[in-house]
Amino acid sequence: KHECEKAACILGIDDMLFCDYDDFPLEMSKDRLELLAKEIRLYRPDFILTHDQGMDTGNRDHTRTAQAVMGAYTIASALGAAVDGAPVSPRQTPMFGFEQMFPEACDFKPDIYIDISEQFDIKLKAMQCLETQKGSIDSYIEKAKLRGSHCAARGGRPDCQYAEAFTMYGPV
């Protein structure tokens, strides 16, 4: 929690919800799904970003998280589902799955590349706050460079140095 708060400060985020659920394994009960659905309804995000929906063979909690977010989204957008008095959103919220740490072991097939060259330095500073994830930073940098080359070569962004890849959960 402390690492996330430090990183969020660097990114300019001041409003977060921590549910304090145990992980390894993450268990999502009906009550937990309904709480997440309520937050989606109340916050009304422009888009939802979560783990890719493919099987993450390195961390099953990532797969469970993606499934929980999709389940909560389904509840939140269902006209007949009452979620603690939270109003139903009349629109479909686009959902995207971000790339796992080991995409080659998870059959990750990106749909969208986003040029993050201008934001890369601040993202790197935020990532450095995650002391327990230090070993992931070098791998992330290499993937961002590789995705940047994809974005430059095939995405019409010749100046792209760093990019991130995402899958779409449905039409946008």
Coordinates of N, CA and C in Angstrom, one line a residue:
K1 N 0.8 -1.2 0.0 CA 0.0 0.0 0.0 C 0.9 1.2 0.0
H2 N 1.9 1.2 0.8 CA 2.8 2.4 0.9 C 3.5 2.6 -0.4
E3 N 4.0 1.6 -1.1 CA 4.6 1.7 -2.4 C 3.7 2.3 -3.4
C4 N 2.4 1.8 -3.4 CA 1.4 2.4 -4.3 C 1.2 3.8 -4.1
E5 N 1.1 4.2 -2.8 CA 0.8 5.6 -2.5 C 2.0 6.5 -3.0
K6 N 3.2 6.1 -2.8 CA 4.3 6.8 -3.3 C 4.3 7.0 -4.8
A7 N 4.1 5.9 -5.5 CA 4.0 5.9 -6.9 C 2.8 6.8 -7.4
A8 N 1.7 6.7 -6.8 CA 0.5 7.5 -7.1 C 0.8 9.0 -7.0
C9 N 1.5 9.4 -5.9 CA 1.9 10.8 -5.7 C 2.7 11.3 -6.9
I10 N 3.7 10.5 -7.4 CA 4.5 10.9 -8.5 C 3.6 11.1 -9.7
L11 N 2.6 10.2 -9.9 CA 1.7 10.3 -11.1 C 0.6 11.3 -10.9
G12 N 0.5 12.0 -9.7 CA -0.5 13.0 -9.5 C -1.9 12.4 -9.2
I13 N -1.9 11.2 -8.7 CA -3.2 10.5 -8.3 C -3.3 10.7 -6.8
D14 N -4.5 11.2 -6.4 CA -4.7 11.4 -5.0 C -6.0 10.8 -4.5
D15 N -6.7 10.0 -5.3 CA -7.9 9.4 -4.9 C -7.8 7.9 -5.3
M16 N -7.6 7.0 -4.3 CA -7.5 5.6 -4.5 C -8.3 4.8 -3.5
L17 N -8.7 3.7 -3.9 CA -9.5 2.8 -3.0 C -8.6 1.5 -2.8
F18 N -8.3 1.2 -1.6 CA -7.6 -0.1 -1.2 C -8.6 -1.0 -0.6
C19 N -8.8 -2.2 -1.1 CA -9.8 -3.1 -0.6 C -9.2 -4.0 0.5
D20 N -7.8 -4.1 0.6 CA -7.1 -4.9 1.5 C -7.5 -6.4 1.5
Y21 N -7.6 -6.9 0.2 CA -7.9 -8.3 0.0 C -6.5 -9.1 0.0
D22 N -6.5 -10.2 0.7 CA -5.3 -11.0 0.6 C -5.1 -11.5 -0.8
D23 N -3.8 -11.8 -1.2 CA -3.6 -12.4 -2.4 C -2.8 -13.7 -2.3
F24 N -2.5 -14.3 -3.3 CA -1.8 -15.6 -3.4 C -2.5 -16.7 -2.5
P25 N -3.7 -17.1 -2.7 CA -4.5 -16.7 -3.8 C -5.5 -15.6 -3.5
L26 N -5.9 -14.9 -4.5 CA -6.9 -13.9 -4.4 C -8.3 -14.6 -4.5
E27 N -9.2 -14.3 -3.6 CA -10.5 -14.9 -3.7 C -11.5 -13.8 -3.8
M28 N -12.4 -13.9 -4.8 CA -13.4 -12.9 -5.1 C -14.8 -13.5 -4.8
S29 N -15.4 -13.1 -3.7 CA -16.7 -13.5 -3.4 C -17.7 -12.7 -4.1
K30 N -19.0 -13.0 -3.9 CA -20.1 -12.3 -4.5 C -20.1 -10.8 -3.9
D31 N -19.9 -10.7 -2.6 CA -19.8 -9.4 -2.0 C -18.7 -8.5 -2.5
R32 N -17.6 -9.1 -2.8 CA -16.4 -8.4 -3.3 C -16.7 -7.9 -4.7
L33 N -17.3 -8.8 -5.5 CA -17.7 -8.4 -6.9 C -18.7 -7.3 -6.9
E34 N -19.7 -7.3 -6.0 CA -20.7 -6.3 -5.9 C -20.1 -5.0 -5.4
L35 N -19.1 -5.0 -4.5 CA -18.4 -3.8 -4.1 C -17.7 -3.2 -5.3
L36 N -17.0 -4.0 -6.1 CA -16.3 -3.5 -7.3 C -17.3 -2.9 -8.3
A37 N -18.4 -3.6 -8.5 CA -19.4 -3.1 -9.4 C -20.0 -1.8 -8.9
K38 N -20.2 -1.6 -7.6 CA -20.7 -0.4 -7.1 C -19.7 0.8 -7.4
E39 N -18.4 0.5 -7.2 CA -17.4 1.5 -7.5 C -17.4 1.9 -8.9
I40 N -17.5 0.9 -9.8 CA -17.6 1.2 -11.3 C -18.8 2.1 -11.5
R41 N -19.9 1.8 -10.9 CA -21.1 2.6 -11.2 C -21.0 4.0 -10.6
L42 N -20.4 4.1 -9.4 CA -20.3 5.5 -8.8 C -19.2 6.3 -9.5
Y43 N -18.1 5.7 -9.8 CA -17.0 6.5 -10.4 C -17.3 6.8 -11.9
R44 N -18.0 5.9 -12.6 CA -18.3 6.1 -14.0 C -17.0 6.4 -14.8
P45 N -16.1 5.5 -14.9 CA -14.8 5.7 -15.6 C -15.0 5.8 -17.1
D46 N -14.1 6.6 -17.7 CA -14.1 6.7 -19.2 C -13.7 5.4 -19.8
F47 N -12.8 4.7 -19.1 CA -12.3 3.3 -19.6 C -11.9 2.6 -18.3
I48 N -11.7 1.3 -18.5 CA -11.3 0.4 -17.4 C -10.0 -0.3 -17.9
L49 N -9.0 -0.3 -17.1 CA -7.7 -0.9 -17.4 C -7.4 -2.0 -16.4
T50 N -7.2 -3.2 -16.8 CA -7.0 -4.3 -15.9 C -6.0 -5.3 -16.6
H51 N -5.8 -6.4 -15.9 CA -4.9 -7.4 -16.5 C -5.5 -8.0 -17.8
D52 N -4.7 -8.4 -18.7 CA -5.2 -9.1 -19.9 C -6.0 -10.3 -19.5
Q53 N -7.0 -10.6 -20.4 CA -7.9 -11.7 -20.0 C -7.4 -13.1 -20.3
G54 N -6.2 -13.2 -20.9 CA -5.6 -14.5 -21.1 C -5.1 -15.1 -19.8
M55 N -4.8 -16.3 -19.8 CA -4.3 -17.0 -18.6 C -2.8 -16.6 -18.4
D56 N -2.6 -16.0 -17.2 CA -1.3 -15.6 -16.8 C -0.7 -16.8 -16.1
T57 N 0.2 -17.5 -16.7 CA 0.8 -18.7 -16.1 C 1.8 -18.4 -15.0
G58 N 2.2 -17.1 -14.9 CA 3.2 -16.8 -13.9 C 2.5 -16.3 -12.6
N59 N 1.3 -15.9 -12.7 CA 0.6 -15.4 -11.5 C -0.9 -15.6 -11.7
R60 N -1.5 -16.6 -11.2 CA -2.9 -16.9 -11.4 C -3.8 -15.7 -10.8
D61 N -3.3 -15.0 -9.8 CA -4.1 -13.9 -9.3 C -4.3 -12.8 -10.3
H62 N -3.4 -12.7 -11.3 CA -3.7 -11.7 -12.4 C -4.8 -12.1 -13.2
T63 N -4.9 -13.4 -13.5 CA -6.1 -14.0 -14.2 C -7.4 -13.8 -13.4
R64 N -7.3 -14.1 -12.1 CA -8.5 -13.9 -11.3 C -8.9 -12.5 -11.2
T65 N -8.0 -11.6 -11.2 CA -8.3 -10.1 -11.2 C -9.0 -9.7 -12.5
A66 N -8.5 -10.2 -13.6 CA -9.1 -9.9 -14.9 C -10.6 -10.4 -14.9
Q67 N -10.7 -11.6 -14.4 CA -12.1 -12.2 -14.4 C -13.0 -11.5 -13.4
A68 N -12.5 -11.0 -12.3 CA -13.3 -10.3 -11.3 C -13.7 -9.0 -11.9
V69 N -12.8 -8.3 -12.6 CA -13.1 -7.0 -13.1 C -14.2 -7.1 -14.2
M70 N -14.1 -8.2 -15.0 CA -15.1 -8.4 -16.1 C -16.4 -8.8 -15.4
G71 N -16.4 -9.6 -14.4 CA -17.6 -9.9 -13.7 C -18.3 -8.7 -13.0
A72 N -17.5 -7.9 -12.4 CA -18.0 -6.7 -11.8 C -18.5 -5.7 -12.8
Y73 N -17.9 -5.6 -13.9 CA -18.3 -4.7 -15.0 C -19.7 -5.2 -15.5
T74 N -19.8 -6.5 -15.7 CA -21.1 -7.1 -16.1 C -22.2 -6.7 -15.2
I75 N -22.0 -6.8 -13.9 CA -23.0 -6.5 -12.9 C -23.3 -5.0 -13.0
A76 N -22.2 -4.2 -13.0 CA -22.4 -2.7 -13.0 C -23.2 -2.2 -14.2
S77 N -23.0 -2.9 -15.3 CA -23.7 -2.4 -16.5 C -25.0 -3.1 -16.8
A78 N -25.4 -4.0 -15.9 CA -26.7 -4.7 -16.1 C -27.9 -3.8 -15.6
L79 N -28.8 -3.6 -16.4 CA -30.0 -2.7 -16.1 C -30.8 -3.2 -14.9
G80 N -30.9 -4.6 -14.8 CA -31.7 -5.1 -13.7 C -31.0 -5.4 -12.4
A81 N -29.7 -5.2 -12.4 CA -28.9 -5.5 -11.2 C -28.8 -4.3 -10.2
A82 N -29.4 -4.6 -9.0 CA -29.3 -3.5 -8.0 C -28.0 -3.7 -7.2
V83 N -27.3 -2.6 -7.2 CA -26.0 -2.6 -6.5 C -26.0 -1.5 -5.4
D84 N -26.5 -1.9 -4.3 CA -26.5 -0.9 -3.1 C -26.9 0.5 -3.5
G85 N -27.9 0.6 -4.3 CA -28.5 1.9 -4.7 C -27.7 2.7 -5.7
A86 N -26.5 2.2 -6.2 CA -25.7 2.9 -7.2 C -26.4 2.9 -8.5
P87 N -26.5 4.0 -9.2 CA -27.2 4.1 -10.5 C -26.5 3.3 -11.6
V88 N -27.3 2.8 -12.5 CA -26.7 2.1 -13.7 C -26.2 3.1 -14.7
S89 N -25.0 2.8 -15.2 CA -24.4 3.6 -16.3 C -25.1 3.2 -17.6
P90 N -25.6 4.2 -18.3 CA -26.3 3.9 -19.6 C -25.4 3.6 -20.7
R91 N -24.1 3.7 -20.5 CA -23.1 3.5 -21.6 C -22.2 2.3 -21.3
Q92 N -21.7 1.7 -22.4 CA -20.7 0.7 -22.2 C -19.3 1.3 -22.0
T93 N -18.6 0.9 -21.0 CA -17.3 1.4 -20.7 C -16.3 0.6 -21.4
P94 N -15.4 1.1 -22.3 CA -14.4 0.3 -22.9 C -13.4 -0.2 -21.8
M95 N -13.0 -1.5 -22.0 CA -12.1 -2.2 -21.1 C -10.9 -2.7 -21.9
F96 N -9.7 -2.5 -21.3 CA -8.5 -2.9 -21.9 C -7.6 -3.7 -21.0
G97 N -6.9 -4.7 -21.5 CA -6.0 -5.5 -20.7 C -4.6 -5.2 -21.0
F98 N -3.8 -4.9 -20.0 CA -2.4 -4.6 -20.2 C -1.6 -5.8 -20.3
E99 N -0.4 -5.7 -20.8 CA 0.5 -6.8 -21.1 C 1.1 -7.3 -19.8
Q100 N 1.1 -8.7 -19.7 CA 1.7 -9.3 -18.5 C 3.2 -9.2 -18.6
M101 N 3.9 -9.6 -17.5 CA 5.3 -9.5 -17.4 C 6.0 -10.5 -18.4
F102 N 5.3 -11.7 -18.6 CA 5.9 -12.7 -19.5 C 4.8 -13.0 -20.6
P103 N 4.6 -12.1 -21.5 CA 3.6 -12.3 -22.5 C 3.7 -13.5 -23.4
E104 N 5.0 -13.9 -23.6 CA 5.2 -15.1 -24.4 C 4.7 -16.4 -23.7
A105 N 4.5 -16.4 -22.4 CA 4.0 -17.6 -21.7 C 2.5 -17.5 -21.5
C106 N 1.9 -16.4 -22.0 CA 0.5 -16.1 -21.7 C -0.3 -16.0 -23.0
D107 N 0.3 -16.1 -24.2 CA -0.4 -16.0 -25.5 C -1.0 -14.6 -25.6
F108 N -0.3 -13.6 -25.2 CA -0.7 -12.2 -25.3 C -0.6 -11.7 -26.8
K109 N -1.8 -11.2 -27.3 CA -1.8 -10.7 -28.6 C -2.4 -9.3 -28.6
P110 N -1.5 -8.3 -28.7 CA -2.0 -6.9 -28.5 C -2.9 -6.5 -29.6
D111 N -3.9 -5.6 -29.3 CA -4.7 -5.0 -30.2 C -4.4 -3.5 -30.5
I112 N -3.8 -2.9 -29.4 CA -3.5 -1.5 -29.4 C -2.1 -1.2 -28.9
Y113 N -1.4 -0.3 -29.5 CA -0.2 0.2 -29.0 C -0.3 1.7 -28.6
I114 N 0.1 2.1 -27.5 CA 0.0 3.5 -27.1 C 1.5 4.0 -26.9
D115 N 1.7 5.1 -27.6 CA 3.1 5.8 -27.5 C 3.1 6.5 -26.1
I116 N 4.1 6.0 -25.3 CA 4.3 6.6 -24.0 C 5.6 7.3 -23.9
S117 N 6.2 7.7 -25.0 CA 7.5 8.3 -25.0 C 7.6 9.5 -24.1
E118 N 6.6 10.4 -24.2 CA 6.6 11.6 -23.4 C 6.4 11.4 -21.9
Q119 N 5.7 10.3 -21.6 CA 5.4 10.0 -20.2 C 6.4 9.0 -19.6
F120 N 7.3 8.5 -20.4 CA 8.2 7.4 -19.9 C 9.0 7.7 -18.7
D121 N 9.6 8.9 -18.6 CA 10.4 9.2 -17.4 C 9.6 9.2 -16.1
I122 N 8.5 9.8 -16.2 CA 7.7 9.9 -15.0 C 7.1 8.5 -14.6
K123 N 6.8 7.7 -15.6 CA 6.4 6.3 -15.3 C 7.5 5.5 -14.6
L124 N 8.7 5.7 -15.2 CA 9.9 5.0 -14.6 C 10.1 5.4 -13.1
K125 N 10.0 6.7 -12.8 CA 10.1 7.2 -11.5 C 9.1 6.6 -10.6
A126 N 7.8 6.5 -11.0 CA 6.8 5.8 -10.3 C 7.1 4.4 -10.0
M127 N 7.5 3.7 -11.1 CA 7.9 2.3 -10.9 C 9.0 2.0 -9.9
Q128 N 9.9 2.9 -9.8 CA 11.0 2.8 -8.9 C 10.5 2.9 -7.4
C129 N 9.3 3.3 -7.2 CA 8.8 3.4 -5.8 C 8.3 2.0 -5.4
L130 N 8.2 1.1 -6.4 CA 7.7 -0.3 -6.1 C 8.9 -1.2 -5.7
E131 N 9.3 -1.0 -4.5 CA 10.5 -1.7 -4.0 C 10.4 -3.2 -4.2
T132 N 9.2 -3.8 -4.0 CA 9.1 -5.2 -4.1 C 9.1 -5.7 -5.5
Q133 N 9.0 -4.8 -6.5 CA 9.0 -5.1 -7.9 C 10.3 -4.7 -8.7
K134 N 11.3 -4.4 -8.0 CA 12.5 -3.9 -8.6 C 13.0 -4.7 -9.7
G135 N 12.9 -6.0 -9.6 CA 13.4 -7.0 -10.6 C 12.7 -6.9 -11.9
S136 N 11.5 -6.3 -11.9 CA 10.7 -6.2 -13.1 C 11.0 -5.0 -14.0
I137 N 11.7 -4.0 -13.4 CA 11.8 -2.7 -14.1 C 12.6 -2.9 -15.4
D138 N 13.8 -3.6 -15.4 CA 14.6 -3.8 -16.6 C 13.8 -4.5 -17.7
S139 N 13.0 -5.5 -17.3 CA 12.2 -6.2 -18.3 C 11.1 -5.3 -18.9
Y140 N 10.5 -4.4 -18.0 CA 9.5 -3.5 -18.5 C 10.2 -2.5 -19.5
I141 N 11.3 -2.0 -19.2 CA 12.0 -1.1 -20.1 C 12.2 -1.7 -21.5
E142 N 12.7 -2.9 -21.5 CA 13.0 -3.6 -22.8 C 11.7 -3.8 -23.5
K143 N 10.6 -4.2 -22.9 CA 9.3 -4.4 -23.6 C 8.8 -3.0 -24.1
A144 N 9.0 -2.0 -23.3 CA 8.5 -0.7 -23.8 C 9.3 -0.2 -25.0
K145 N 10.6 -0.5 -25.1 CA 11.4 -0.2 -26.3 C 10.9 -1.1 -27.5
L146 N 10.7 -2.4 -27.2 CA 10.3 -3.2 -28.3 C 8.9 -2.8 -28.8
R147 N 8.0 -2.5 -27.9 CA 6.6 -2.0 -28.4 C 6.8 -0.7 -29.0
G148 N 7.7 0.2 -28.6 CA 8.0 1.4 -29.3 C 8.4 1.2 -30.7
S149 N 9.2 0.2 -30.9 CA 9.7 0.0 -32.3 C 8.5 -0.5 -33.2
H150 N 7.6 -1.3 -32.6 CA 6.4 -1.8 -33.3 C 5.5 -0.6 -33.6
C151 N 5.3 0.3 -32.7 CA 4.5 1.5 -32.9 C 5.1 2.4 -34.0
A152 N 6.4 2.5 -34.0 CA 7.1 3.4 -34.9 C 7.0 2.8 -36.3
A153 N 7.3 1.5 -36.4 CA 7.3 0.8 -37.7 C 6.0 0.6 -38.3
R154 N 5.0 0.2 -37.5 CA 3.7 -0.2 -38.0 C 2.6 0.7 -37.6
G155 N 2.8 1.6 -36.7 CA 1.8 2.4 -36.2 C 1.8 3.9 -36.7
G156 N 2.6 4.2 -37.6 CA 2.7 5.5 -38.1 C 3.2 6.6 -37.1
R157 N 4.0 6.1 -36.2 CA 4.6 7.0 -35.1 C 6.1 6.9 -35.2
P158 N 6.7 7.4 -36.3 CA 8.2 7.2 -36.5 C 9.1 7.7 -35.3
D159 N 8.6 8.6 -34.5 CA 9.4 9.1 -33.4 C 9.2 8.4 -32.1
C160 N 8.3 7.3 -32.1 CA 8.0 6.6 -30.9 C 9.2 5.8 -30.4
Q161 N 9.6 6.1 -29.2 CA 10.7 5.3 -28.5 C 10.2 4.3 -27.6
Y162 N 9.1 4.6 -26.9 CA 8.5 3.7 -25.9 C 7.0 3.6 -26.1
A163 N 6.5 2.4 -26.0 CA 5.0 2.2 -26.1 C 4.6 1.0 -25.2
E164 N 3.3 1.0 -24.9 CA 2.7 -0.1 -24.2 C 1.7 -0.8 -25.1
A165 N 1.4 -2.0 -24.9 CA 0.5 -2.8 -25.7 C -0.7 -3.2 -24.8
F166 N -1.9 -3.3 -25.4 CA -3.1 -3.6 -24.7 C -3.9 -4.5 -25.6
T167 N -4.8 -5.3 -24.9 CA -5.8 -6.0 -25.6 C -7.2 -5.3 -25.4
M168 N -8.1 -5.5 -26.2 CA -9.5 -4.9 -26.0 C -10.4 -6.1 -25.5
Y169 N -11.2 -5.7 -24.5 CA -12.2 -6.7 -24.0 C -13.4 -6.7 -24.9
G170 N -13.6 -5.8 -25.8 CA -14.7 -5.7 -26.7 C -14.6 -4.6 -27.6
P171 N -15.6 -4.3 -28.4 CA -15.5 -3.2 -29.4 C -15.4 -1.9 -28.6
V172 N -14.8 -0.9 -29.2 CA -14.6 0.4 -28.6 C -15.3 1.4 -29.6

